[in-house]
Amino acid sequence: MARFHLGCPTYLNLKRMTCLFLPLIVLASFSISPVSAAQRPAKDHPNIVIVFTDDQGYQDVGVFGSPNIKTPNLDQMAKEGVRFTDFYAAQAVCSASRAALLTGCYPNRIGIQGALGPQSKIGINAEETTIAEVVKQQGYATAIYGKWHLGHLPEFLPTRHGFDDYFGLPYSNDMWPFHPTAGKRFPDLPLIENETIINPKVTGKEQAQLTTWYTERAVAFINQNHDKPFLLYVPHSMPHVPLFVSDKFKGKSDQGLYGDVIMEIDWSVGQIRQALKENGIEENTLVIFTSDNGPWLSYGNHAGSALPLREGKGTAWDGGQREPCIMAWPGQIPAGSVCNEMAMTIDILPTVAYLTGEKVPQDRIIDGKNIWPLMSGKPEAKSPHDALLFYWGGHLNAVRSGQWKLHFPHAYRSLKDKPGADGTPSRYVQKKTGLALYDLSNDISESKNVADQNPKVVKRLTVLAEKARADIGDTGTKRKGKNNRKPGRVD
């Protein structure tokens, strides 16, 4: 394979200059909820494994109600750990969602929105601290095998942001010349190892091996680092379209190619957990499985299902952002438990920081909070969030607080007619919603507007929204936030 160097692979520990003191902001920030030291797990420096799929629907796991996709490994993981029923991605699109997971911040705060493409000149800012950089302060080995999507230029690659090892695609697997609707907008799709392009022209043949390759790399990393603490991040390229699967799972599912792809991802989770067992480190490893956003419904049989949620990817309805989430850690997370409290991917960094004995960045606002009490089954544990924010781009579409979710007037995309088929999408149409309040405890599908019956709830959630608008802005009300930060940029 041809090799093209993108830059120096050395990770710079001193990549950020000391920032100005922001005492008022820090004091007012979304701080970690207090948890006594006695509640910290006895295990020192636990390993962390995060499996992050792409465009997977809420229903696309057996324990989340899939009628015809078999996921025995994920189902077993749920039996041995906790299933979160109300867990959200931070925005219903690729780059924004990943930025939130890795920094613990709403993507709007750090200037990453939408899905960055091959022509993008922006990426994650060097001044942001990723989850990999947090644990490296405790001596962790770190690796990412899969889709990055936070900037493809050398300055933005994972090896510049705390990861020791990287293998995967720099952005979505449909950003290539064979995209069904993009014409000649995309160049050839590269496969990168660390900072070197090892295949400048990925084809369908290689795409069919991506899930296997990511898994093999993940297992090898575990075998090589079993005697030291590590963070392993596996952001699968699938089931984002175009769908590809290896021969070992082709034709295996009752739900066609999409089901085959999910079954292979389930196999991948099984391989990773088996490697932990074989190395005798399962009881010192937290494994987290979730997805970046809901299904791309216009692709029909090449998309998943968000049922019983409303809509899908690209919307602030729960079908766009509520995701299947399973976490397991033998002896620390109660087996077979279910958490119905709301949480979000922004909470993973602060929680991992707490569990590894590290602090979250102290010089900037971090929106996520420590959810270990929820994960560990602490009696009467509640979500540490007064509210979760649902943005589409820069527009604050909705706010959730407890059982209530308030949508503000906004446009959203919905299928125009029938969904597409076999890799060709159908068209969307723009719909609009007015002010609408939903009681998610009784109406998971966001179908019955109860705003008129609950004016006090509407008022309370509107106040929470106003705080968000002052903090990080809202293009819907033409508000600029006071505490936004800029992305990295290459002129």
XYZ file of C-alpha atoms in Angstrom:
491
model
C 0.000 0.000 0.000
C 1.146 3.531 -0.675
C 2.043 5.560 2.417
C 1.637 9.296 2.848
C 2.891 11.018 5.998
C 0.524 13.615 7.401
C 2.796 14.942 10.095
C 4.896 14.115 13.116
C 3.334 11.300 15.176
C 4.794 12.467 18.476
C 2.197 13.339 21.086
C 2.899 16.636 22.795
C 2.075 16.622 26.491
C 2.500 20.365 26.587
C 0.213 21.003 23.657
C -1.778 23.726 25.391
C -0.512 26.992 26.753
C -1.703 27.948 30.212
C -5.083 29.611 29.935
C -6.250 32.723 31.680
C -7.901 32.168 35.033
C -11.662 32.086 34.762
C -12.735 31.801 38.403
C -16.290 32.965 37.976
C -16.882 30.689 35.025
C -15.321 27.701 36.752
C -17.387 28.223 39.870
C -20.528 28.492 37.789
C -19.634 25.583 35.540
C -21.329 22.242 35.297
C -19.289 20.738 38.109
C -19.228 17.113 39.095
C -21.878 16.139 41.599
C -20.307 15.364 44.981
C -19.594 11.691 45.604
C -17.833 10.627 48.784
C -14.471 8.933 48.556
C -15.962 5.832 50.172
C -18.113 5.337 47.108
C -15.180 5.158 44.737
C -14.530 1.586 43.563
C -11.722 -0.175 45.392
C -10.050 -0.952 42.062
C -7.186 1.412 41.277
C -6.803 2.727 37.759
C -9.484 0.645 36.058
C -9.193 0.035 32.348
C -11.764 1.827 30.203
C -13.231 0.453 26.958
C -15.678 2.595 24.960
C -17.429 1.073 21.943
C -19.196 3.782 19.919
C -21.262 2.802 16.897
C -22.438 5.072 14.077
C -26.121 5.747 13.278
C -27.429 2.826 15.337
C -31.101 2.982 16.278
C -32.461 2.740 19.801
C -34.176 -0.557 19.003
C -31.223 -2.186 17.234
C -30.116 -4.349 20.157
C -31.920 -7.408 21.462
C -32.364 -6.095 24.999
C -33.697 -2.822 23.590
C -36.445 -4.589 21.709
C -35.094 -5.597 18.313
C -37.533 -8.148 16.884
C -35.128 -9.766 14.426
C -31.501 -8.756 15.030
C -29.598 -11.172 17.250
C -27.103 -9.530 19.614
C -26.145 -12.255 22.110
C -22.969 -10.552 23.302
C -24.632 -7.211 24.006
C -27.570 -8.975 25.625
C -25.145 -10.854 27.880
C -23.321 -7.620 28.672
C -26.643 -6.142 29.801
C -27.297 -9.208 31.998
C -23.935 -8.642 33.641
C -24.184 -4.859 33.873
C -26.570 -1.928 33.586
C -28.845 -0.905 30.744
C -29.537 2.840 30.462
C -32.984 3.480 28.988
C -32.677 7.297 28.823
C -29.137 7.840 27.588
C -28.501 10.488 24.934
C -25.940 11.503 22.360
C -25.206 15.222 22.632
C -26.322 16.030 19.078
C -27.784 13.929 16.275
C -24.852 14.153 13.866
C -21.376 12.642 13.640
C -18.676 15.203 14.463
C -20.717 17.118 17.004
C -21.588 13.904 18.822
C -17.987 12.682 18.948
C -16.699 16.035 20.126
C -19.067 15.824 23.087
C -18.048 12.291 24.021
C -14.330 13.042 23.948
C -14.382 16.435 25.699
C -17.337 16.219 28.078
C -18.755 19.384 26.533
C -21.756 20.267 24.437
C -20.438 20.523 20.872
C -21.791 24.067 20.615
C -19.518 25.125 23.437
C -16.370 23.994 21.629
C -17.385 25.047 18.114
C -17.798 21.601 16.529
C -21.081 21.180 14.664
C -22.357 19.025 11.843
C -20.212 16.421 10.090
C -16.751 17.627 9.090
C -15.761 16.603 5.576
C -12.604 16.246 3.494
C -12.636 19.972 2.708
C -13.051 21.098 6.331
C -10.388 23.414 7.697
C -11.484 23.037 11.306
C -11.198 20.326 13.933
C -10.825 19.820 17.643
C -8.930 22.676 19.268
C -5.553 21.869 20.820
C -6.659 23.693 23.958
C -9.461 21.199 24.600
C -8.660 18.221 26.813
C -9.849 14.855 25.526
C -10.714 11.843 27.641
C -7.468 10.256 26.438
C -5.461 13.196 27.744
C -7.273 13.018 31.071
C -6.235 9.409 31.715
C -2.727 9.829 30.302
C -2.029 11.986 33.336
C -2.440 8.750 35.324
C -0.074 6.829 33.079
C -2.659 5.127 30.865
C -1.910 3.615 27.483
C -4.466 4.901 24.950
C -5.696 3.788 21.542
C -8.456 4.469 19.025
C -9.453 2.015 16.308
C -12.230 3.304 14.078
C -13.775 6.533 12.863
C -12.306 9.783 14.214
C -14.239 12.628 12.528
C -12.854 15.548 14.522
C -10.623 16.870 11.760
C -8.564 15.016 9.148
C -5.623 17.430 8.968
C -2.469 16.535 10.955
C -3.165 19.066 13.722
C -6.465 17.401 14.506
C -5.625 13.699 14.359
C -5.985 11.488 17.467
C -2.232 11.195 17.981
C -2.156 14.949 18.626
C -4.929 14.652 21.198
C -3.853 12.019 23.658
C -4.037 8.725 21.747
C -0.890 6.622 21.469
C -2.187 4.515 18.598
C -4.711 5.138 15.823
C -6.030 3.065 12.945
C -9.143 3.956 10.989
C -11.022 6.409 8.807
C -10.684 10.164 9.383
C -14.394 10.787 8.725
C -17.581 9.001 7.629
C -17.274 6.037 5.283
C -19.729 7.598 2.800
C -17.429 10.547 2.160
C -16.015 8.933 -0.959
C -16.594 9.100 -4.743
C -19.303 6.422 -4.646
C -21.729 8.438 -2.532
C -25.183 8.045 -4.145
C -26.179 11.711 -3.985
C -22.976 13.773 -3.624
C -21.653 13.635 -7.175
C -17.963 14.543 -7.319
C -17.924 16.302 -3.964
C -15.759 13.725 -2.214
C -12.205 12.571 -2.982
C -10.923 9.046 -2.437
C -11.396 7.710 1.095
C -8.133 7.227 3.048
C -7.289 4.666 5.712
C -4.868 6.043 8.304
C -2.483 4.465 10.779
C -1.305 6.982 13.363
C -0.488 9.894 11.021
C 0.289 7.952 7.854
C -2.155 7.175 5.066
C -1.637 3.450 4.505
C -4.340 3.148 1.860
C -5.227 6.305 -0.097
C -8.146 4.726 -1.941
C -10.384 2.568 0.213
C -12.810 0.418 -1.773
C -15.785 -1.689 -0.798
C -13.452 -4.649 -0.355
C -11.646 -2.851 2.464
C -14.842 -1.436 3.946
C -16.133 -4.987 4.373
C -13.138 -5.668 6.638
C -13.263 -2.528 8.779
C -15.220 -3.998 11.689
C -12.912 -7.026 11.739
C -9.759 -4.924 11.493
C -10.842 -2.581 14.281
C -11.650 -5.577 16.452
C -8.345 -7.323 15.768
C -6.461 -4.152 16.644
C -8.506 -3.739 19.833
C -7.820 -7.312 20.954
C -4.099 -6.953 20.192
C -3.992 -3.718 22.193
C -5.585 -5.454 25.194
C -3.124 -8.344 24.936
C -0.183 -5.938 24.775
C -1.332 -3.706 27.641
C -3.013 -6.126 30.043
C -0.432 -5.393 32.744
C -0.959 -1.620 32.742
C -4.002 0.672 32.804
C -5.424 1.550 29.413
C -8.175 3.427 27.602
C -9.457 1.738 24.449
C -11.849 3.669 22.180
C -13.517 1.705 19.354
C -15.737 4.038 17.278
C -17.013 1.694 14.582
C -17.567 3.054 11.070
C -20.724 0.933 10.852
C -23.699 0.850 10.636
C -23.308 4.200 8.848
C -24.066 3.815 5.147
C -22.710 2.471 2.871
C -23.167 -0.831 4.679
C -20.440 -3.445 4.390
C -19.951 -6.679 6.292
C -17.382 -9.470 6.208
C -18.190 -12.867 4.748
C -18.506 -14.402 8.203
C -21.724 -12.458 8.847
C -23.061 -11.912 5.330
C -26.620 -13.197 5.045
C -26.838 -14.189 8.713
C -29.574 -11.809 9.887
C -33.319 -11.878 9.399
C -33.095 -8.110 8.831
C -30.898 -8.223 5.772
C -27.600 -6.426 5.353
C -28.250 -3.934 8.156
C -28.871 -6.778 10.567
C -25.717 -8.546 9.372
C -23.709 -5.404 10.175
C -25.156 -5.150 13.694
C -24.455 -8.825 14.293
C -20.810 -8.257 13.358
C -20.582 -5.316 15.740
C -22.067 -7.552 18.438
C -19.387 -10.128 17.614
C -16.780 -7.391 18.006
C -18.031 -6.583 21.509
C -17.840 -10.273 22.334
C -14.253 -10.518 21.083
C -13.179 -7.515 23.143
C -14.824 -8.800 26.322
C -13.345 -12.267 25.747
C -9.876 -10.723 25.482
C -10.425 -9.025 28.826
C -11.399 -12.364 30.391
C -8.479 -14.257 28.881
C -6.065 -11.653 30.225
C -7.626 -11.815 33.694
C -8.566 -8.134 33.729
C -12.333 -8.212 33.217
C -12.949 -7.329 36.873
C -10.782 -4.241 36.539
C -12.328 -2.978 33.299
C -15.327 -0.752 32.642
C -16.886 -1.399 29.233
C -19.304 1.141 27.745
C -21.382 0.563 24.616
C -23.501 3.255 22.933
C -23.969 5.097 19.608
C -23.354 8.568 18.202
C -26.924 9.281 17.027
C -30.068 7.601 15.797
C -30.748 5.901 12.454
C -30.599 7.615 9.072
C -34.218 6.824 8.262
C -34.139 7.908 4.616
C -32.040 4.843 3.835
C -34.890 2.467 4.672
C -33.715 -1.125 4.822
C -30.106 0.113 5.125
C -31.025 2.014 8.291
C -31.965 0.881 11.755
C -35.011 1.510 13.899
C -35.522 4.115 16.611
C -38.903 2.736 17.633
C -40.767 3.509 19.791
C -39.058 6.898 19.611
C -39.977 9.723 17.232
C -37.975 10.494 14.054
C -34.253 9.721 13.703
C -30.817 11.077 12.878
C -30.602 14.800 12.258
C -33.388 15.756 14.663
C -33.696 16.674 18.330
C -36.586 14.266 18.785
C -35.603 11.312 20.919
C -35.233 9.103 17.850
C -32.290 11.284 16.864
C -30.474 11.347 20.184
C -31.677 8.695 22.642
C -29.354 5.712 22.190
C -28.972 2.146 23.356
C -26.443 2.199 26.186
C -24.998 -0.702 28.155
C -22.215 -0.560 30.739
C -20.556 -3.487 32.491
C -17.919 -3.848 35.195
C -18.074 -7.108 37.175
C -18.229 -6.557 40.899
C -18.731 -2.798 40.563
C -21.885 -2.381 38.446
C -24.832 -4.491 39.657
C -25.636 -7.276 37.223
C -28.943 -7.061 35.383
C -29.681 -3.528 36.538
C -31.628 -0.879 34.661
C -31.220 2.891 34.990
C -34.119 5.094 33.882
C -32.456 8.384 34.815
C -31.395 10.730 32.036
C -27.703 10.907 31.159
C -25.615 11.874 28.131
C -22.293 11.135 26.453
C -20.902 14.369 27.939
C -20.980 12.539 31.282
C -18.471 9.869 30.294
C -15.340 12.034 30.589
C -16.116 13.353 34.098
C -17.077 9.870 35.253
C -13.912 8.308 33.850
C -11.871 11.093 35.437
C -13.437 10.295 38.810
C -12.918 6.549 38.465
C -9.273 6.904 37.425
C -8.434 9.376 40.178
C -7.972 12.347 37.889
C -9.638 15.750 37.834
C -11.602 17.200 34.960
C -9.976 20.234 33.323
C -10.096 23.092 35.805
C -9.485 26.000 33.423
C -12.674 25.691 31.368
C -16.317 24.767 31.634
C -17.042 21.055 31.319
C -20.743 20.344 30.821
C -20.788 16.671 31.755
C -21.172 15.321 35.275
C -20.127 12.275 37.223
C -22.786 9.576 36.800
C -21.047 6.851 38.795
C -23.913 6.833 41.353
C -26.273 5.910 38.494
C -23.917 3.323 37.041
C -23.165 1.672 40.373
C -26.806 1.436 41.410
C -26.604 3.764 44.389
C -30.041 3.712 46.072
C -32.213 6.678 45.105
C -29.537 8.027 42.748
C -30.878 10.731 40.447
C -29.544 12.349 37.321
C -27.067 15.082 38.268
C -28.463 17.289 35.487
C -31.148 19.892 36.021
C -31.535 19.846 32.266
C -30.147 18.292 29.107
C -29.935 20.488 26.033
C -30.939 19.392 22.536
C -29.384 21.491 19.778
C -29.529 21.019 16.047
C -26.632 23.042 14.743
C -26.715 26.267 16.718
C -30.472 26.162 17.288
C -31.700 25.101 20.731
C -34.562 22.808 19.759
C -35.481 21.306 23.105
C -34.699 20.920 26.803
C -35.278 17.861 28.965
C -35.622 17.983 32.753
C -36.641 14.811 34.546
C -39.654 13.285 32.831
C -40.409 16.443 30.849
C -39.108 17.477 27.449
C -39.981 20.892 26.045
C -39.579 21.565 22.329
C -39.317 25.157 21.168
C -40.606 26.170 17.735
C -38.282 24.730 15.121
C -38.157 23.035 11.752
C -37.054 19.427 11.457
C -36.621 16.903 8.705
C -38.968 13.967 8.248
C -39.453 11.386 5.542
C -41.443 12.776 2.615
C -42.856 9.469 1.410
C -41.535 5.939 1.652
C -37.976 5.366 2.884
C -35.254 4.491 0.402
C -33.914 1.026 -0.247
C -30.690 -0.893 -0.879
C -28.350 2.045 -0.279
C -30.251 4.788 -2.132
C -31.954 7.317 0.162
C -35.392 8.835 -0.222
C -36.131 12.525 0.193
C -36.859 14.392 3.362
C -39.407 17.148 3.810
C -39.190 19.991 6.316
C -41.830 19.981 9.020
C -42.340 22.372 11.893
C -43.291 22.100 15.506
C -44.514 24.837 17.759
C -43.957 25.005 21.502
C -44.664 21.475 22.729
C -44.254 19.711 26.063
C -44.047 15.937 26.376
C -44.206 13.705 29.428
C -41.662 11.064 28.468
C -42.596 8.832 31.386
C -45.999 8.275 29.775
C -45.312 9.254 26.178
C -41.967 7.932 25.001
C -42.908 8.681 21.386
C -43.370 12.429 21.981
C -46.821 12.294 20.448
C -49.085 14.180 22.884
C -48.443 17.853 23.540
C -49.376 18.606 27.161
C -48.051 22.165 27.331
C -51.477 23.729 27.981
C -52.084 21.419 30.926
C -48.693 22.110 32.537
C -47.896 25.848 32.323
C -45.622 25.768 35.384
C -43.489 23.047 33.834
C -43.254 25.012 30.587
C -42.176 28.088 32.522
C -39.545 26.206 34.520
C -38.022 24.565 31.430
C -38.089 27.871 29.570
C -36.007 29.406 32.374
C -33.506 26.565 31.998
C -33.409 27.207 28.258
C -32.735 30.891 28.830
C -29.720 30.013 30.957
C -28.430 27.855 28.112
C -28.977 30.608 25.573
C -26.997 33.062 27.676
C -24.279 30.478 28.209
C -23.702 28.922 24.753
C -26.177 30.736 22.513
C -29.135 29.920 20.295
C -29.466 30.838 16.640
C -33.223 30.312 16.915
C -33.526 33.357 19.171
C -30.452 35.107 17.729
C -28.539 34.830 20.977
C -24.766 34.641 21.263
C -23.383 32.673 24.155
C -20.941 34.161 26.645
C -18.911 31.024 27.175
C -18.357 29.537 23.729
C -14.931 28.380 22.644
C -13.515 28.155 19.145
C -12.573 25.018 17.219
C -9.103 24.493 15.902
C -8.601 26.053 12.476
C -6.062 25.780 9.679
C -6.018 28.752 7.311
